[in-house]
Amino acid sequence: MSGRTEGGATERNLRIFGFALLLIALISLPITPASAAKIDDQFRAWLQTDLWPEAQAKGISKSTFDAAFNGVKPNLKLPDLVLPGEKPKTPQKQHQAEFGSPGAYFAEKTVRAVTSGGRTREAANARTLAAIEKRYGVPGEVLLAIWGRETGFGAAKMPYDAFEVLGTKAFMSTKKDFFRTEVLAALEIVERGLAPVGAMKSSWAGALGQPQFMPTSFLKHAVDFDGDGRPDIWNSTPDVLASIANYLLHYGWVKGRGWGFEVTVPQTVSCSLEGPDQGKKISAWAAMGISRVGGKAFPASELKAEGFLLMPAGRSGPAFIATPNFYVLKQYNTSDLYALFIGHGADRIAHGDADFAGSWGPVGGLHRSDIAALQRVLEAKGYDVGSADGLPGFKTRRSIGDWQAKNGRAATCFPDADLVAAIK
């Protein structure tokens, strides 16, 4: 859970477990038995001559190292691999659900599974959640929403050997340096007695346990809350929930504030004002005509505090005034939609199954490569889109809005096929 950038860099897609399994089914490398055996030999040589010296220098014992990699071979079915001696292939066009309408991310069946499961577990773990909130300041419904979203409250089993996944990716993935750091951290977990080798089960991306912590995050944030002497994020519900809370506190969770409010944004307020670097006092947003949905007033305690305009689908979807806690949630997964899912799910766990007041418009259907091409054109025109990664993050959305306004178009702040054609 570290090393993120706006728009979805290292871990954004590493965290969606079900989608990961689909990728594994679809992506494979054409490997013959002879070439596989050669890769196995190269992998064993790499372990001993390359990875082991660094692990030893970091205090890893030979017994730990050998136990971790005993019988491990590179898993050539994992995505994003580059065969030894080859160059990364040019990505093909991608058309994945999360690049379509943002509304698809909030399918009622998905949200309700988290919220109904969260309410059941809220009652069953009330004392633990109260103790965690007292220590870390994070409300229980937020922890439950993350737990439910990440692994279905632990129902999604971790089928992979973490050392197989992390070792393979450190040896031959497109992000070798990132995974090298993570496999060394996994070795440290075992060396320090925090988990035995046999317990190091992970997702296809090497994310550990029910909170889906990468090994570096485990070392920084995993907590022994049940008092048994070690942080067990695979089997101990108190440890799982407290570890998530500790993670959020580390990234700046503000006790006593929520994540944000759904609002109505008048046409006189530009959607290009979105983003965490364009904050205003919530009273200032209200003075511009932004109001909470349902006629509710902003809490008096919030009016002098900073808030941020959030319009994940531009004018084609619900709008929000987010607090700094929204961006703490985004540290868990660098996606506006993910953070909004968690905030919305937490609200529904606490207050009942009310959907957003605003509706998601008929936007989406673009390939990620289409959006990346649009971003590159905007960059060439001097706009800051964050990066041309094919993900319409807030910098891309507001850049679109600025371009539209300057070119006599209604500012929608979201890509569509007509816009892609017009900007070219």
PDB file of N, CA, C and O in Angstrom, residues 192-246:
ATOM      1  N   ARG A 192      11.870 -11.831  11.436  1.00  0.00           N
ATOM      2  CA  ARG A 192      11.529 -11.229  12.729  1.00  0.00           C
ATOM      3  C   ARG A 192      10.507 -12.043  13.511  1.00  0.00           C
ATOM      4  O   ARG A 192      10.119 -11.666  14.627  1.00  0.00           O
ATOM      5  N   GLY A 193      10.072 -13.154  12.948  1.00  0.00           N
ATOM      6  CA  GLY A 193       9.122 -14.007  13.647  1.00  0.00           C
ATOM      7  C   GLY A 193       7.704 -13.474  13.658  1.00  0.00           C
ATOM      8  O   GLY A 193       6.878 -13.887  14.477  1.00  0.00           O
ATOM      9  N   LEU A 194       7.393 -12.536  12.751  1.00  0.00           N
ATOM     10  CA  LEU A 194       6.056 -11.955  12.704  1.00  0.00           C
ATOM     11  C   LEU A 194       5.057 -12.884  12.015  1.00  0.00           C
ATOM     12  O   LEU A 194       3.849 -12.781  12.229  1.00  0.00           O
ATOM     13  N   ALA A 195       5.561 -13.766  11.183  1.00  0.00           N
ATOM     14  CA  ALA A 195       4.725 -14.774  10.522  1.00  0.00           C
ATOM     15  C   ALA A 195       5.639 -15.883  10.023  1.00  0.00           C
ATOM     16  O   ALA A 195       6.743 -15.600   9.535  1.00  0.00           O
ATOM     17  N   PRO A 196       5.209 -17.130  10.119  1.00  0.00           N
ATOM     18  CA  PRO A 196       6.022 -18.224   9.568  1.00  0.00           C
ATOM     19  C   PRO A 196       5.897 -18.265   8.047  1.00  0.00           C
ATOM     20  O   PRO A 196       4.949 -17.719   7.470  1.00  0.00           O
ATOM     21  N   VAL A 197       6.838 -18.924   7.401  1.00  0.00           N
ATOM     22  CA  VAL A 197       6.829 -19.023   5.942  1.00  0.00           C
ATOM     23  C   VAL A 197       5.493 -19.568   5.445  1.00  0.00           C
ATOM     24  O   VAL A 197       4.908 -19.062   4.478  1.00  0.00           O
ATOM     25  N   GLY A 198       4.988 -20.603   6.112  1.00  0.00           N
ATOM     26  CA  GLY A 198       3.761 -21.240   5.663  1.00  0.00           C
ATOM     27  C   GLY A 198       2.535 -20.351   5.715  1.00  0.00           C
ATOM     28  O   GLY A 198       1.537 -20.616   5.042  1.00  0.00           O
ATOM     29  N   ALA A 199       2.583 -19.282   6.520  1.00  0.00           N
ATOM     30  CA  ALA A 199       1.444 -18.369   6.636  1.00  0.00           C
ATOM     31  C   ALA A 199       1.469 -17.268   5.594  1.00  0.00           C
ATOM     32  O   ALA A 199       0.489 -16.539   5.445  1.00  0.00           O
ATOM     33  N   MET A 200       2.560 -17.145   4.856  1.00  0.00           N
ATOM     34  CA  MET A 200       2.724 -16.025   3.930  1.00  0.00           C
ATOM     35  C   MET A 200       1.946 -16.281   2.639  1.00  0.00           C
ATOM     36  O   MET A 200       2.502 -16.508   1.574  1.00  0.00           O
ATOM     37  N   LYS A 201       0.629 -16.198   2.772  1.00  0.00           N
ATOM     38  CA  LYS A 201      -0.260 -16.371   1.636  1.00  0.00           C
ATOM     39  C   LYS A 201      -0.696 -15.002   1.130  1.00  0.00           C
ATOM     40  O   LYS A 201      -0.945 -14.088   1.912  1.00  0.00           O
ATOM     41  N   SER A 202      -0.797 -14.891  -0.185  1.00  0.00           N
ATOM     42  CA  SER A 202      -1.044 -13.579  -0.770  1.00  0.00           C
ATOM     43  C   SER A 202      -1.995 -13.659  -1.951  1.00  0.00           C
ATOM     44  O   SER A 202      -2.374 -14.742  -2.408  1.00  0.00           O
ATOM     45  N   SER A 203      -2.351 -12.505  -2.465  1.00  0.00           N
ATOM     46  CA  SER A 203      -3.052 -12.407  -3.739  1.00  0.00           C
ATOM     47  C   SER A 203      -2.038 -12.589  -4.862  1.00  0.00           C
ATOM     48  O   SER A 203      -0.843 -12.732  -4.627  1.00  0.00           O
ATOM     49  N   TRP A 204      -2.524 -12.532  -6.088  1.00  0.00           N
ATOM     50  CA  TRP A 204      -1.642 -12.661  -7.252  1.00  0.00           C
ATOM     51  C   TRP A 204      -0.610 -11.534  -7.313  1.00  0.00           C
ATOM     52  O   TRP A 204       0.398 -11.651  -7.982  1.00  0.00           O
ATOM     53  N   ALA A 205      -0.870 -10.432  -6.600  1.00  0.00           N
ATOM     54  CA  ALA A 205       0.036  -9.283  -6.620  1.00  0.00           C
ATOM     55  C   ALA A 205       0.993  -9.269  -5.441  1.00  0.00           C
ATOM     56  O   ALA A 205       1.796  -8.355  -5.309  1.00  0.00           O
ATOM     57  N   GLY A 206       0.885 -10.275  -4.563  1.00  0.00           N
ATOM     58  CA  GLY A 206       1.748 -10.300  -3.395  1.00  0.00           C
ATOM     59  C   GLY A 206       1.190  -9.550  -2.209  1.00  0.00           C
ATOM     60  O   GLY A 206       1.903  -9.345  -1.220  1.00  0.00           O
ATOM     61  N   ALA A 207      -0.076  -9.138  -2.259  1.00  0.00           N
ATOM     62  CA  ALA A 207      -0.703  -8.437  -1.142  1.00  0.00           C
ATOM     63  C   ALA A 207      -1.156  -9.458  -0.105  1.00  0.00           C
ATOM     64  O   ALA A 207      -1.736 -10.489  -0.437  1.00  0.00           O
ATOM     65  N   LEU A 208      -0.890  -9.157   1.154  1.00  0.00           N
ATOM     66  CA  LEU A 208      -1.017 -10.134   2.227  1.00  0.00           C
ATOM     67  C   LEU A 208      -2.302  -9.967   3.020  1.00  0.00           C
ATOM     68  O   LEU A 208      -2.701  -8.852   3.369  1.00  0.00           O
ATOM     69  N   GLY A 209      -2.922 -11.079   3.332  1.00  0.00           N
ATOM     70  CA  GLY A 209      -3.961 -11.124   4.340  1.00  0.00           C
ATOM     71  C   GLY A 209      -5.243 -10.395   3.993  1.00  0.00           C
ATOM     72  O   GLY A 209      -5.479  -9.946   2.869  1.00  0.00           O
ATOM     73  N   GLN A 210      -6.105 -10.279   5.003  1.00  0.00           N
ATOM     74  CA  GLN A 210      -7.428  -9.702   4.813  1.00  0.00           C
ATOM     75  C   GLN A 210      -7.412  -8.198   4.523  1.00  0.00           C
ATOM     76  O   GLN A 210      -8.273  -7.711   3.788  1.00  0.00           O
ATOM     77  N   PRO A 211      -6.442  -7.422   5.026  1.00  0.00           N
ATOM     78  CA  PRO A 211      -6.391  -6.004   4.635  1.00  0.00           C
ATOM     79  C   PRO A 211      -5.700  -5.778   3.295  1.00  0.00           C
ATOM     80  O   PRO A 211      -5.666  -4.661   2.798  1.00  0.00           O
ATOM     81  N   GLN A 212      -5.089  -6.826   2.736  1.00  0.00           N
ATOM     82  CA  GLN A 212      -4.331  -6.729   1.490  1.00  0.00           C
ATOM     83  C   GLN A 212      -3.178  -5.729   1.605  1.00  0.00           C
ATOM     84  O   GLN A 212      -3.040  -4.790   0.810  1.00  0.00           O
ATOM     85  N   PHE A 213      -2.333  -5.937   2.587  1.00  0.00           N
ATOM     86  CA  PHE A 213      -1.123  -5.145   2.783  1.00  0.00           C
ATOM     87  C   PHE A 213       0.007  -5.716   1.940  1.00  0.00           C
ATOM     88  O   PHE A 213       0.253  -6.934   1.971  1.00  0.00           O
ATOM     89  N   MET A 214       0.711  -4.867   1.225  1.00  0.00           N
ATOM     90  CA  MET A 214       1.984  -5.292   0.676  1.00  0.00           C
ATOM     91  C   MET A 214       2.952  -5.473   1.853  1.00  0.00           C
ATOM     92  O   MET A 214       2.756  -4.898   2.937  1.00  0.00           O
ATOM     93  N   PRO A 215       4.010  -6.279   1.701  1.00  0.00           N
ATOM     94  CA  PRO A 215       4.897  -6.557   2.839  1.00  0.00           C
ATOM     95  C   PRO A 215       5.476  -5.315   3.508  1.00  0.00           C
ATOM     96  O   PRO A 215       5.600  -5.275   4.738  1.00  0.00           O
ATOM     97  N   THR A 216       5.835  -4.296   2.723  1.00  0.00           N
ATOM     98  CA  THR A 216       6.367  -3.077   3.352  1.00  0.00           C
ATOM     99  C   THR A 216       5.312  -2.421   4.235  1.00  0.00           C
ATOM    100  O   THR A 216       5.625  -1.885   5.299  1.00  0.00           O
ATOM    101  N   SER A 217       4.052  -2.469   3.806  1.00  0.00           N
ATOM    102  CA  SER A 217       2.979  -1.900   4.621  1.00  0.00           C
ATOM    103  C   SER A 217       2.728  -2.740   5.859  1.00  0.00           C
ATOM    104  O   SER A 217       2.414  -2.212   6.928  1.00  0.00           O
ATOM    105  N   PHE A 218       2.860  -4.053   5.734  1.00  0.00           N
ATOM    106  CA  PHE A 218       2.737  -4.923   6.907  1.00  0.00           C
ATOM    107  C   PHE A 218       3.756  -4.495   7.973  1.00  0.00           C
ATOM    108  O   PHE A 218       3.416  -4.348   9.149  1.00  0.00           O
ATOM    109  N   LEU A 219       4.990  -4.322   7.556  1.00  0.00           N
ATOM    110  CA  LEU A 219       6.038  -3.968   8.526  1.00  0.00           C
ATOM    111  C   LEU A 219       5.763  -2.626   9.186  1.00  0.00           C
ATOM    112  O   LEU A 219       6.086  -2.417  10.354  1.00  0.00           O
ATOM    113  N   LYS A 220       5.164  -1.697   8.450  1.00  0.00           N
ATOM    114  CA  LYS A 220       4.914  -0.358   8.994  1.00  0.00           C
ATOM    115  C   LYS A 220       3.638  -0.292   9.826  1.00  0.00           C
ATOM    116  O   LYS A 220       3.568   0.467  10.807  1.00  0.00           O
ATOM    117  N   HIS A 221       2.621  -1.065   9.454  1.00  0.00           N
ATOM    118  CA  HIS A 221       1.293  -0.784   9.984  1.00  0.00           C
ATOM    119  C   HIS A 221       0.587  -1.946  10.660  1.00  0.00           C
ATOM    120  O   HIS A 221      -0.401  -1.721  11.361  1.00  0.00           O
ATOM    121  N   ALA A 222       1.030  -3.176  10.461  1.00  0.00           N
ATOM    122  CA  ALA A 222       0.324  -4.309  11.056  1.00  0.00           C
ATOM    123  C   ALA A 222       0.408  -4.248  12.581  1.00  0.00           C
ATOM    124  O   ALA A 222       1.454  -3.923  13.152  1.00  0.00           O
ATOM    125  N   VAL A 223      -0.705  -4.566  13.243  1.00  0.00           N
ATOM    126  CA  VAL A 223      -0.842  -4.392  14.686  1.00  0.00           C
ATOM    127  C   VAL A 223      -1.273  -5.701  15.342  1.00  0.00           C
ATOM    128  O   VAL A 223      -2.127  -6.429  14.811  1.00  0.00           O
ATOM    129  N   ASP A 224      -0.690  -5.990  16.498  1.00  0.00           N
ATOM    130  CA  ASP A 224      -1.150  -7.097  17.341  1.00  0.00           C
ATOM    131  C   ASP A 224      -2.169  -6.523  18.316  1.00  0.00           C
ATOM    132  O   ASP A 224      -1.814  -6.017  19.375  1.00  0.00           O
ATOM    133  N   PHE A 225      -3.443  -6.570  17.944  1.00  0.00           N
ATOM    134  CA  PHE A 225      -4.476  -5.965  18.798  1.00  0.00           C
ATOM    135  C   PHE A 225      -5.145  -6.992  19.705  1.00  0.00           C
ATOM    136  O   PHE A 225      -5.770  -6.631  20.689  1.00  0.00           O
ATOM    137  N   ASP A 226      -5.004  -8.278  19.366  1.00  0.00           N
ATOM    138  CA  ASP A 226      -5.618  -9.291  20.228  1.00  0.00           C
ATOM    139  C   ASP A 226      -4.680  -9.769  21.326  1.00  0.00           C
ATOM    140  O   ASP A 226      -5.051 -10.593  22.166  1.00  0.00           O
ATOM    141  N   GLY A 227      -3.437  -9.257  21.326  1.00  0.00           N
ATOM    142  CA  GLY A 227      -2.519  -9.531  22.416  1.00  0.00           C
ATOM    143  C   GLY A 227      -1.884 -10.892  22.423  1.00  0.00           C
ATOM    144  O   GLY A 227      -1.361 -11.324  23.460  1.00  0.00           O
ATOM    145  N   ASP A 228      -1.854 -11.575  21.262  1.00  0.00           N
ATOM    146  CA  ASP A 228      -1.260 -12.921  21.260  1.00  0.00           C
ATOM    147  C   ASP A 228       0.223 -12.900  20.910  1.00  0.00           C
ATOM    148  O   ASP A 228       0.849 -13.953  20.783  1.00  0.00           O
ATOM    149  N   GLY A 229       0.795 -11.723  20.736  1.00  0.00           N
ATOM    150  CA  GLY A 229       2.233 -11.618  20.538  1.00  0.00           C
ATOM    151  C   GLY A 229       2.685 -11.353  19.128  1.00  0.00           C
ATOM    152  O   GLY A 229       3.857 -11.079  18.891  1.00  0.00           O
ATOM    153  N   ARG A 230       1.771 -11.440  18.142  1.00  0.00           N
ATOM    154  CA  ARG A 230       2.168 -11.130  16.773  1.00  0.00           C
ATOM    155  C   ARG A 230       0.964 -10.626  15.976  1.00  0.00           C
ATOM    156  O   ARG A 230      -0.172 -11.015  16.247  1.00  0.00           O
ATOM    157  N   PRO A 231       1.215  -9.761  15.005  1.00  0.00           N
ATOM    158  CA  PRO A 231       0.115  -9.246  14.180  1.00  0.00           C
ATOM    159  C   PRO A 231      -0.294 -10.269  13.124  1.00  0.00           C
ATOM    160  O   PRO A 231       0.471 -10.574  12.219  1.00  0.00           O
ATOM    161  N   ASP A 232      -1.482 -10.809  13.261  1.00  0.00           N
ATOM    162  CA  ASP A 232      -1.955 -11.842  12.342  1.00  0.00           C
ATOM    163  C   ASP A 232      -3.078 -11.267  11.484  1.00  0.00           C
ATOM    164  O   ASP A 232      -4.246 -11.265  11.885  1.00  0.00           O
ATOM    165  N   ILE A 233      -2.719 -10.782  10.289  1.00  0.00           N
ATOM    166  CA  ILE A 233      -3.726 -10.176   9.410  1.00  0.00           C
ATOM    167  C   ILE A 233      -4.395 -11.212   8.515  1.00  0.00           C
ATOM    168  O   ILE A 233      -5.210 -10.861   7.672  1.00  0.00           O
ATOM    169  N   TRP A 234      -4.072 -12.483   8.710  1.00  0.00           N
ATOM    170  CA  TRP A 234      -4.708 -13.562   7.958  1.00  0.00           C
ATOM    171  C   TRP A 234      -5.907 -14.138   8.708  1.00  0.00           C
ATOM    172  O   TRP A 234      -6.884 -14.530   8.096  1.00  0.00           O
ATOM    173  N   ASN A 235      -5.807 -14.198  10.038  1.00  0.00           N
ATOM    174  CA  ASN A 235      -6.809 -14.941  10.806  1.00  0.00           C
ATOM    175  C   ASN A 235      -7.452 -14.176  11.953  1.00  0.00           C
ATOM    176  O   ASN A 235      -8.523 -14.573  12.414  1.00  0.00           O
ATOM    177  N   SER A 236      -6.836 -13.113  12.449  1.00  0.00           N
ATOM    178  CA  SER A 236      -7.335 -12.415  13.636  1.00  0.00           C
ATOM    179  C   SER A 236      -8.123 -11.165  13.240  1.00  0.00           C
ATOM    180  O   SER A 236      -7.549 -10.191  12.736  1.00  0.00           O
ATOM    181  N   THR A 237      -9.423 -11.176  13.485  1.00  0.00           N
ATOM    182  CA  THR A 237     -10.243 -10.009  13.147  1.00  0.00           C
ATOM    183  C   THR A 237      -9.792  -8.752  13.892  1.00  0.00           C
ATOM    184  O   THR A 237      -9.697  -7.679  13.277  1.00  0.00           O
ATOM    185  N   PRO A 238      -9.497  -8.798  15.191  1.00  0.00           N
ATOM    186  CA  PRO A 238      -8.999  -7.582  15.856  1.00  0.00           C
ATOM    187  C   PRO A 238      -7.719  -7.050  15.218  1.00  0.00           C
ATOM    188  O   PRO A 238      -7.560  -5.829  15.050  1.00  0.00           O
ATOM    189  N   ASP A 239      -6.800  -7.936  14.857  1.00  0.00           N
ATOM    190  CA  ASP A 239      -5.555  -7.492  14.226  1.00  0.00           C
ATOM    191  C   ASP A 239      -5.818  -6.884  12.854  1.00  0.00           C
ATOM    192  O   ASP A 239      -5.209  -5.882  12.467  1.00  0.00           O
ATOM    193  N   VAL A 240      -6.732  -7.488  12.088  1.00  0.00           N
ATOM    194  CA  VAL A 240      -7.074  -6.980  10.753  1.00  0.00           C
ATOM    195  C   VAL A 240      -7.619  -5.563  10.858  1.00  0.00           C
ATOM    196  O   VAL A 240      -7.153  -4.628  10.184  1.00  0.00           O
ATOM    197  N   LEU A 241      -8.612  -5.371  11.720  1.00  0.00           N
ATOM    198  CA  LEU A 241      -9.277  -4.070  11.823  1.00  0.00           C
ATOM    199  C   LEU A 241      -8.349  -3.003  12.403  1.00  0.00           C
ATOM    200  O   LEU A 241      -8.309  -1.867  11.917  1.00  0.00           O
ATOM    201  N   ALA A 242      -7.589  -3.367  13.418  1.00  0.00           N
ATOM    202  CA  ALA A 242      -6.675  -2.389  14.016  1.00  0.00           C
ATOM    203  C   ALA A 242      -5.549  -2.020  13.060  1.00  0.00           C
ATOM    204  O   ALA A 242      -5.079  -0.875  13.046  1.00  0.00           O
ATOM    205  N   SER A 243      -5.113  -2.979  12.254  1.00  0.00           N
ATOM    206  CA  SER A 243      -4.047  -2.694  11.290  1.00  0.00           C
ATOM    207  C   SER A 243      -4.525  -1.707  10.233  1.00  0.00           C
ATOM    208  O   SER A 243      -3.791  -0.794   9.834  1.00  0.00           O
ATOM    209  N   ILE A 244      -5.763  -1.868   9.765  1.00  0.00           N
ATOM    210  CA  ILE A 244      -6.329  -0.907   8.817  1.00  0.00           C
ATOM    211  C   ILE A 244      -6.416   0.471   9.454  1.00  0.00           C
ATOM    212  O   ILE A 244      -6.060   1.486   8.839  1.00  0.00           O
ATOM    213  N   ALA A 245      -6.873   0.523  10.704  1.00  0.00           N
ATOM    214  CA  ALA A 245      -6.975   1.810  11.408  1.00  0.00           C
ATOM    215  C   ALA A 245      -5.610   2.458  11.581  1.00  0.00           C
ATOM    216  O   ALA A 245      -5.458   3.679  11.399  1.00  0.00           O
ATOM    217  N   ASN A 246      -4.615   1.662  11.934  1.00  0.00           N
ATOM    218  CA  ASN A 246      -3.265   2.186  12.106  1.00  0.00           C
ATOM    219  C   ASN A 246      -2.724   2.749  10.805  1.00  0.00           C
ATOM    220  O   ASN A 246      -2.047   3.787  10.782  1.00  0.00           O
TER     221      ASN A 246
END
